[in-house]
Coordinates of C-alpha atoms and ligand atoms in Angstrom, one line a residue:
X13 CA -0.2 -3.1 -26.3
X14 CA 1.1 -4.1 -22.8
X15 CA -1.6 -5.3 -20.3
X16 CA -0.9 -4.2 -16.9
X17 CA -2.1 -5.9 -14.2
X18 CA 0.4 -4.5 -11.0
X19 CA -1.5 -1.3 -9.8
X20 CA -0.5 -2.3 -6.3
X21 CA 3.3 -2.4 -7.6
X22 CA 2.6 1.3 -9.0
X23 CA 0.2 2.8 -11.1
X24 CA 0.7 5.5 -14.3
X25 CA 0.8 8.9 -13.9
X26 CA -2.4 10.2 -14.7
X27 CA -2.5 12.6 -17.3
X28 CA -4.6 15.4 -15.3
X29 CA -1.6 15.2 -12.7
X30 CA 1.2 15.5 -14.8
X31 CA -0.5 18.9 -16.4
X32 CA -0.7 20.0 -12.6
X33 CA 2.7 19.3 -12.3
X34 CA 3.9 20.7 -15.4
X35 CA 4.4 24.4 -14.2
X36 CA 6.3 23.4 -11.1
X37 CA 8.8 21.6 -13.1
X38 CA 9.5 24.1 -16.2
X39 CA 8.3 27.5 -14.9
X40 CA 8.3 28.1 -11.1
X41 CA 11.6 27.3 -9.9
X42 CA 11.5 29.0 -6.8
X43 CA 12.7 27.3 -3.4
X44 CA 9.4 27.1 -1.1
X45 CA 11.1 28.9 1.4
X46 CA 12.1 32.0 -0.1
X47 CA 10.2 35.2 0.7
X48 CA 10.3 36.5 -2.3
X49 CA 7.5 35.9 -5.5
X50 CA 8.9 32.9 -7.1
X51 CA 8.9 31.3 -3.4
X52 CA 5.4 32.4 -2.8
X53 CA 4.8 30.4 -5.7
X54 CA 6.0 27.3 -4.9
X55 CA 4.8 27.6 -0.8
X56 CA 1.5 28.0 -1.9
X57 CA 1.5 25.1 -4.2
X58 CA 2.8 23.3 -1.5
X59 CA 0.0 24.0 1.0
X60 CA -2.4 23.7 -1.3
X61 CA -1.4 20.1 -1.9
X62 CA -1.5 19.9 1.9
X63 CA -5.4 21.0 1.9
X64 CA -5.9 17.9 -1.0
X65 CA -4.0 15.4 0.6
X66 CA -5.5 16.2 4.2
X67 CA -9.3 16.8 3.1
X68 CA -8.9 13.2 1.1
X69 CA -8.4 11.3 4.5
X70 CA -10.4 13.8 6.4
X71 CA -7.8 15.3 8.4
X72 CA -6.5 19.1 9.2
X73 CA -3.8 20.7 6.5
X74 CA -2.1 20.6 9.9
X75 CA -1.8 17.2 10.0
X76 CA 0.1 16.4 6.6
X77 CA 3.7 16.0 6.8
X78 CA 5.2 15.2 3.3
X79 CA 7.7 12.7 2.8
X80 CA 9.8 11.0 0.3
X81 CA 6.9 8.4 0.0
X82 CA 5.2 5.5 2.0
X83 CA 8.8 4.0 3.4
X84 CA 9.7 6.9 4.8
X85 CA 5.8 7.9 6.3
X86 CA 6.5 4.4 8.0
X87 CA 9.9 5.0 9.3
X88 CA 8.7 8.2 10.7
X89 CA 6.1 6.6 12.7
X90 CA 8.0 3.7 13.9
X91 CA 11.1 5.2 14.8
X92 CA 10.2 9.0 15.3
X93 CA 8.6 8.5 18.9
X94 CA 9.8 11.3 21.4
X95 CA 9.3 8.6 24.0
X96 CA 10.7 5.5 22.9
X97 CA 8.2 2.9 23.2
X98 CA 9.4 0.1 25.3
X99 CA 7.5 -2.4 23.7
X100 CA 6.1 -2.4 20.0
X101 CA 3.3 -4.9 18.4
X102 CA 3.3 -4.9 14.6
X103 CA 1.0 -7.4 12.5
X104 CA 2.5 -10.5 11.1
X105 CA 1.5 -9.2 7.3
X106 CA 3.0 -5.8 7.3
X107 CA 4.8 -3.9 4.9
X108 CA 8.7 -4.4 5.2
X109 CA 8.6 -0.8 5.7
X110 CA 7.4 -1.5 9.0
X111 CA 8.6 -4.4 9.8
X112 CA 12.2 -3.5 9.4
X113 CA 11.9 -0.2 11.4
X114 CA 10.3 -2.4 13.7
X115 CA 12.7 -5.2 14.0
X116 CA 15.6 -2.4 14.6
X117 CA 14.2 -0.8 17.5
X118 CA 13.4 -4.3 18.9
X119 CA 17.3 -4.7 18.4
X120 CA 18.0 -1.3 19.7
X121 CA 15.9 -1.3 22.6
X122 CA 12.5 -2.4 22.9
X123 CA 10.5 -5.3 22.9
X124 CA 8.6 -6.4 19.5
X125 CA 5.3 -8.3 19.6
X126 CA 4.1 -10.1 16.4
X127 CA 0.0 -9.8 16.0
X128 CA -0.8 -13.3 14.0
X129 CA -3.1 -13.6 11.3
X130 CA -5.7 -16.2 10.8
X131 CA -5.6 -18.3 7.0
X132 CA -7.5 -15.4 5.4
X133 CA -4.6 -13.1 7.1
X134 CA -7.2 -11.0 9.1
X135 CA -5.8 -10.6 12.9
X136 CA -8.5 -11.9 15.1
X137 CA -9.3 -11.1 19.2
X138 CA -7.4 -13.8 20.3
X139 CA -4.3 -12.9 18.3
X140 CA -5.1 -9.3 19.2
X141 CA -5.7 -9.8 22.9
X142 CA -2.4 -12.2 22.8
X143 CA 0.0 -8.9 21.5
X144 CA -1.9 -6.9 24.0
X145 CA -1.3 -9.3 27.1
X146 CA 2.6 -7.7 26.4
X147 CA 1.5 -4.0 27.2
X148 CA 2.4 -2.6 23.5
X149 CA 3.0 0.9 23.9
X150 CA 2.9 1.2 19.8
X151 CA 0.9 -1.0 17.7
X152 CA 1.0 -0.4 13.9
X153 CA -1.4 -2.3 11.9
X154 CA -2.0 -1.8 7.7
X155 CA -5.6 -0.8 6.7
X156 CA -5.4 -2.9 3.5
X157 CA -2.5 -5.9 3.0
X158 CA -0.1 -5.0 -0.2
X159 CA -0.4 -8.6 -1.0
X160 CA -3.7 -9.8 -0.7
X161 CA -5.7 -6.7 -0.9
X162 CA -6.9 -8.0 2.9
X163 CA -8.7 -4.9 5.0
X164 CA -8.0 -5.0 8.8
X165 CA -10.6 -3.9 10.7
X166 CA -8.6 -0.9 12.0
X167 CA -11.1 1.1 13.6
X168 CA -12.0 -1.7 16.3
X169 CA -8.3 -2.5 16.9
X170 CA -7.6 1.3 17.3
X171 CA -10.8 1.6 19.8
X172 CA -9.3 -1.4 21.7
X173 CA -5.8 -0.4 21.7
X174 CA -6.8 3.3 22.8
X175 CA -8.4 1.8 25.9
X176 CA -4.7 0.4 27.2
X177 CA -3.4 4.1 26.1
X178 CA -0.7 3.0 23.6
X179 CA -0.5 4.6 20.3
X180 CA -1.7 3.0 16.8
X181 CA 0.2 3.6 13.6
X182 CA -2.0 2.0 10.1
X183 CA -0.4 2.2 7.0
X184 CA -2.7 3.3 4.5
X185 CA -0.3 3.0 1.8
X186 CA -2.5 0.5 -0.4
X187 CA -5.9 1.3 0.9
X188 CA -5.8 5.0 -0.5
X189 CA -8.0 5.7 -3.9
X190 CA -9.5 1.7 -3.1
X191 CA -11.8 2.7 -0.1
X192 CA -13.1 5.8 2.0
X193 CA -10.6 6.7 4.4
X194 CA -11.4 8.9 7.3
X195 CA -8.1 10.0 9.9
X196 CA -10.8 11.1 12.2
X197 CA -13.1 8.3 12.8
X198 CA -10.5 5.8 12.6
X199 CA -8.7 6.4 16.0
X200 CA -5.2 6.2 15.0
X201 CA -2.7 8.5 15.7
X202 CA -0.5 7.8 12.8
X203 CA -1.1 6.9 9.0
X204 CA 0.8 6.6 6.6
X205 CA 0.4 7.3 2.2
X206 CA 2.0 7.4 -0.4
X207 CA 1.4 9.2 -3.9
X208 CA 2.6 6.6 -6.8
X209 CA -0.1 4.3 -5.4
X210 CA -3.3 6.5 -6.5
X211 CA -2.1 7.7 -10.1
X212 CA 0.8 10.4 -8.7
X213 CA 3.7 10.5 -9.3
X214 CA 6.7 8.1 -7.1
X215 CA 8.9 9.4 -4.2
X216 CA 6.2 11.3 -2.2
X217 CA 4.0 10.4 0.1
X218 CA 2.6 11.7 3.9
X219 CA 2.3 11.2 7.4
X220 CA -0.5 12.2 8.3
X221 CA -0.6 12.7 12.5
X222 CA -2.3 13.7 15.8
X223 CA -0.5 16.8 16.8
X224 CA -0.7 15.8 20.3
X225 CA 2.1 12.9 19.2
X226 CA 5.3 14.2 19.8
X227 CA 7.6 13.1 17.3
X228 CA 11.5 13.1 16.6
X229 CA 12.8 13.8 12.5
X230 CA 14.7 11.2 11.0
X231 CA 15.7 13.8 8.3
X232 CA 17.5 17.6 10.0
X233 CA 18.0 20.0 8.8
X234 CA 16.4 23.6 7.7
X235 CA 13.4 22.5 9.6
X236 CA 10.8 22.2 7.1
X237 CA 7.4 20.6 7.3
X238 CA 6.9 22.0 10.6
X239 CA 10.4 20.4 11.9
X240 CA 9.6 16.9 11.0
X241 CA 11.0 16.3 7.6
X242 CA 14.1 18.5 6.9
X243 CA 15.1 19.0 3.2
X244 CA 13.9 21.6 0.2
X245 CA 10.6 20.2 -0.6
X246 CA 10.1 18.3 -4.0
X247 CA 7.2 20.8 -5.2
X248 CA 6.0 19.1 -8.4
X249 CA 6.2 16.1 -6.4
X250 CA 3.8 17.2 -4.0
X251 CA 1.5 19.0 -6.2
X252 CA 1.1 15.9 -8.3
X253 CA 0.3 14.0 -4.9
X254 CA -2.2 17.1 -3.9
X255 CA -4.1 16.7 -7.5
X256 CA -3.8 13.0 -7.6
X257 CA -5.4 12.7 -3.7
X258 CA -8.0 15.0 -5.2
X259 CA -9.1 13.3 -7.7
X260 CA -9.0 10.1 -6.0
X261 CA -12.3 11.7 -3.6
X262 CA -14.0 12.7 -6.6
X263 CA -13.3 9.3 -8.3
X264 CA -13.7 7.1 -5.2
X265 CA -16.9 5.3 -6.2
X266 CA -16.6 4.8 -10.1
X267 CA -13.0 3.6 -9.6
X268 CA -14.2 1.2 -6.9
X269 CA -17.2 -0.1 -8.8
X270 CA -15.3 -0.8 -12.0
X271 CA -12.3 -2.9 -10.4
X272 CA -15.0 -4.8 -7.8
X273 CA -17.4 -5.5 -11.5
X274 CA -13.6 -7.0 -13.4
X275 CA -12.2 -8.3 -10.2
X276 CA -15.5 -10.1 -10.2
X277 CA -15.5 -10.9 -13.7
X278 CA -11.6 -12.5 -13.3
X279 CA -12.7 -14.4 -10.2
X280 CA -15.7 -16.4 -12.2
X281 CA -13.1 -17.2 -14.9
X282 CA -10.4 -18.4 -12.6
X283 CA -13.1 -20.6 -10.6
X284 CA -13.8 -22.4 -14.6
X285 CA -9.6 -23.2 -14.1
X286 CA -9.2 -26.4 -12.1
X287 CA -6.4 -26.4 -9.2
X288 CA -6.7 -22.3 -9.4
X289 CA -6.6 -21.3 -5.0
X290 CA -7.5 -17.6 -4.3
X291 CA -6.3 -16.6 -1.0
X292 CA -8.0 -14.9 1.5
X293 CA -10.8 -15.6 -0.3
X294 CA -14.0 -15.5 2.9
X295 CA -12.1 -12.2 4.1
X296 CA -13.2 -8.7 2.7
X297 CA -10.7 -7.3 0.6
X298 CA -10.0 -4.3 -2.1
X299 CA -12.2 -4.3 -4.7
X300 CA -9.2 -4.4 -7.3
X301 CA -6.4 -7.4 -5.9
X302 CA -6.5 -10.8 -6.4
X303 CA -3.7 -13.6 -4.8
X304 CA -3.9 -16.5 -6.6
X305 CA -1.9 -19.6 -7.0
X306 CA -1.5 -22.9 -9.2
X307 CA -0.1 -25.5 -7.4
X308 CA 3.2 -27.4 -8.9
X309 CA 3.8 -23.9 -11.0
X310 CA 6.0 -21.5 -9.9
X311 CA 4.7 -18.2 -9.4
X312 CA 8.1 -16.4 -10.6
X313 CA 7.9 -18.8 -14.0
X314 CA 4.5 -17.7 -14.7
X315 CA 5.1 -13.9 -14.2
X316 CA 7.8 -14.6 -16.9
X317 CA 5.8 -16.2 -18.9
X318 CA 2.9 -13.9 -18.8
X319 CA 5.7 -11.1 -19.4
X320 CA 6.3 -12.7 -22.6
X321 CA 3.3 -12.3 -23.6
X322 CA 2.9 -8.5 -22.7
X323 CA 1.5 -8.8 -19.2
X324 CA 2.5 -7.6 -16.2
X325 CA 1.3 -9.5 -12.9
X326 CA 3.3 -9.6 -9.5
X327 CA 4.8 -13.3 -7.9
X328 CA 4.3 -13.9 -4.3
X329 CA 8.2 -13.8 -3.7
X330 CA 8.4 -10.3 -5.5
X331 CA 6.1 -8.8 -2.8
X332 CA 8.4 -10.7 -0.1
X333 CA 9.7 -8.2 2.4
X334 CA 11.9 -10.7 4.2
X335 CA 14.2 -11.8 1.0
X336 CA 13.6 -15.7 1.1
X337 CA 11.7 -16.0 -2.5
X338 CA 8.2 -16.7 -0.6
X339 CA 5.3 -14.1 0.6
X340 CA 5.7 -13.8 4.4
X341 CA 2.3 -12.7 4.5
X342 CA 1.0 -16.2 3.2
X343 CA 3.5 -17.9 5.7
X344 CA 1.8 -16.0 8.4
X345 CA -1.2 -17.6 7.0
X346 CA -0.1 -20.7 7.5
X347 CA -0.2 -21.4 3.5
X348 CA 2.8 -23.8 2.9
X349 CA 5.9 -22.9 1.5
X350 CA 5.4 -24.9 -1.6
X351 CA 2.1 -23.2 -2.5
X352 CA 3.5 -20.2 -1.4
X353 CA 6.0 -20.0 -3.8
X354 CA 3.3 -20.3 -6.9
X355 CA 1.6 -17.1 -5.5
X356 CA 0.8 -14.8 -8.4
X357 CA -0.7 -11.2 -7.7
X358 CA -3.4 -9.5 -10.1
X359 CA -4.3 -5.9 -9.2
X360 CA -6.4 -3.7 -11.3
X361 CA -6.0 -0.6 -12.2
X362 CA -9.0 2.2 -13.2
X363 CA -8.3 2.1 -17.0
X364 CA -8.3 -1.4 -16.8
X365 CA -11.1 -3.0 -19.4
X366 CA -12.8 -6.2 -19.7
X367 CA -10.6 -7.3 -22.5
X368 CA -7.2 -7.2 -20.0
X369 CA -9.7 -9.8 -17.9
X370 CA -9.8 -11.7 -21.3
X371 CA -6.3 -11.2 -22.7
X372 CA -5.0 -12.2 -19.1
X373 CA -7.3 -15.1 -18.2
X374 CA -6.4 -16.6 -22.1
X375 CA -2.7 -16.4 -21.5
X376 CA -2.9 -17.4 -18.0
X377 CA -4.7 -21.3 -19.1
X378 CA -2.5 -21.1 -22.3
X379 CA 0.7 -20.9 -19.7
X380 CA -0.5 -23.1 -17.1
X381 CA -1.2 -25.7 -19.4
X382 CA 2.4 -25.8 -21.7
X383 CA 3.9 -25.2 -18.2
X384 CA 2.1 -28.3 -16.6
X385 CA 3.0 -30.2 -19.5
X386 CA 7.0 -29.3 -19.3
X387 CA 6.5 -30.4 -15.7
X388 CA 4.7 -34.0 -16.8
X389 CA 7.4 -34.5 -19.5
X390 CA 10.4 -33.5 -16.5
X391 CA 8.8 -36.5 -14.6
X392 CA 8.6 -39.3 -17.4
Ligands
PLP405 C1 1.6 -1.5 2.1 C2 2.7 -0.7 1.6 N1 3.3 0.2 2.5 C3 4.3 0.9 2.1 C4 4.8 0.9 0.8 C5 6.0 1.8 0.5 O1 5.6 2.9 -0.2 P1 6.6 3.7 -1.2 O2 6.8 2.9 -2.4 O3 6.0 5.0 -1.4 O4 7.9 3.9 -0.4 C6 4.2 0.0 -0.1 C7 4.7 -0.1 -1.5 O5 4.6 -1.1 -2.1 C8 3.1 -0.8 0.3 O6 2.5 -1.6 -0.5

């Protein structure tokens, strides 16, 4: 049996969500927005999922916009602005669903700040007070980093970006069903989820909003989710996404206590491996994601090899938004190239056991050492 070590890449479908989903896809066919009983149906389905997804981040039904997933939630928010910021601050470690949105408008129109990270990647007040010195009218910082599993301290920026009036967009994409979340008390104006990353299924996800934001679809159309996202609604999507948010509440603690006890357990094992480097290793992270490297062994070779032997890991270069084989975020770090290019990503999952610690940590010193030995014989 496969061990699979990539929950931040995706995670299965669980079981409980695809019998939620079940009806929607062989028995109630009905478009959400007919009148009629088999449209009933599928509306209600729909806003029930909206009660799920909303009362998982604290926030009204109202609120929830659903989209084709976290990349578009992102878009939305970036782009979607009534009044076209003039000037937009993005962290250095987002998501390349931000920073692409990001880096067209700056081409567009507006001005784009870069918030730098310090070597754990955690932006800082002088990095913050820097992007701020350029009068951001949109700032978008992540809650958790895809990469590192690094959480941003997003309730203090949001208090400190409120005070110049701009608006503040987090993308929660990675943080959901890995630590409480609550729209309200956060102070943003914008989040973004996404459903494949808490045991739902792919291609849905929210944006989740202050109503007072006026904001602009990117999809038209027949008008549905209250203007902002035209197009028939994917129901058994959604009601996958409304179960799989729900469950995520009610699971909250015991998923978060059984990553933290094997991320724990992989962590004292990798420290027993000489020349193992965990990044971001002082700042607080997600119980479940570890960024590791071994110098002089490329990250890319290692996923192979660890492939080969049945598990599935992430390499830096595979997480890279900007296309040039190394982890921006670890660049924005100041990590060098080099290292950055044997960056390996482990992130567990909630049926994750102590024996995937032990299958992976065996192959993992079984790999490095036949690949450091191919290296030493390279160099005689
Ligand atoms: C931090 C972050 N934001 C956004 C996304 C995109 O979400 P989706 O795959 O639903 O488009 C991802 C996916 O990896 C992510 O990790």
């Amino acid at each position: 049996m496969n061990t699979y070590l990539d929950h931040n890449a995706s995670t299965p479908l669980d079981e409980r969500v695809l019998d939620e989903m079940m009806p929607y896809l062989r028995a109630h066919h009905g478009n959400p927005s007919s009148v009629y009983r088999e449209g009933r149906i599928a509306r209600q389905a729909i806003e029930t999922a909206r009660q799920q997804v909303a009362q998982f981040v604290n926030a009204h039904p109202s609120q929830v916009v659903f989209t084709s997933g976290g990349t578009e939630a992102n878009n939305l928010a970036l782009k979607g602005l009534v009044v076209a910021p003039r000037c937009v601050a993005v962290s250095a470690v987002e998501h390349a669903s931000v920073l692409a949105p990001a880096q067209q408008s700056a081409i567009e129109a507006c001005q784009l700040v870069r918030i730098e990270v310090d070597n754990d990647g955690l932006i800082t007040e002088e990095t913050m007070s820097r992007a701020l010195a350029s009068s951001p009218e949109l700032v978008s910082i992540m809650l958790a980093n895809n990469e590192t599993g690094v959480i941003q301290d997003v309730a203090h920026w949001a208090e400190m970006v409120a005070s110049t009036g701009a608006l503040f967009h987090t993308d929660a994409v990675q943080a959901a069903g890995k630590m409480e979340i609550d729209f309200s008390s956060l102070g943003v104006q914008l989040l973004s989820l996404s459903s494949h990353k808490l045991y739902g299924p792919k291609g849905v996800g929210a944006l989740v909003l202050d109503k007072r934001i006026e904001l602009t679809a990117q999809m038209l159309g027949g008008g549905q989710e209250a203007g902002y996202r035209s197009g028939t609604e994917n129901v058994a999507a959604i009601v996958g996404f409304g179960k799989a948010a729900e469950l995520a509440s009610l699971e909250l603690q015991s998923r978060c206590s059984s990553a933290l006890a094997l991320k724990q357990k992989l962590l004292r094992r990798l420290s027993e491996v000489e020349a193992v480097i965990v990044f971001s290793g002082q700042a607080e992270c997600l119980p479940n994601t570890v960024f590791l490297a071994v110098p002089g062994i490329d990250g890319e070779t290692l996923l192979m090899e660890m492939d080969r032997a049945g598990i599935a890991v992430s390499s830096g270069s595979a997480c890279d938004s900007q296309k040039s084989g190394v982890s921006h975020t670890l660049l924005a770090m100041g990590v060098d190239e080099e290292l950055a290019r044997c960056a390996v990503r482990v992130s567990i999952g909630k049926d994750n056991t102590d024996q995937d610690i032990d299958v992976f940590m065996s192959a993992m010193v079984q790999q490095i050492k036949a690949l450091q030995e191919n290296t030493m014989l390279a160099w005689a």
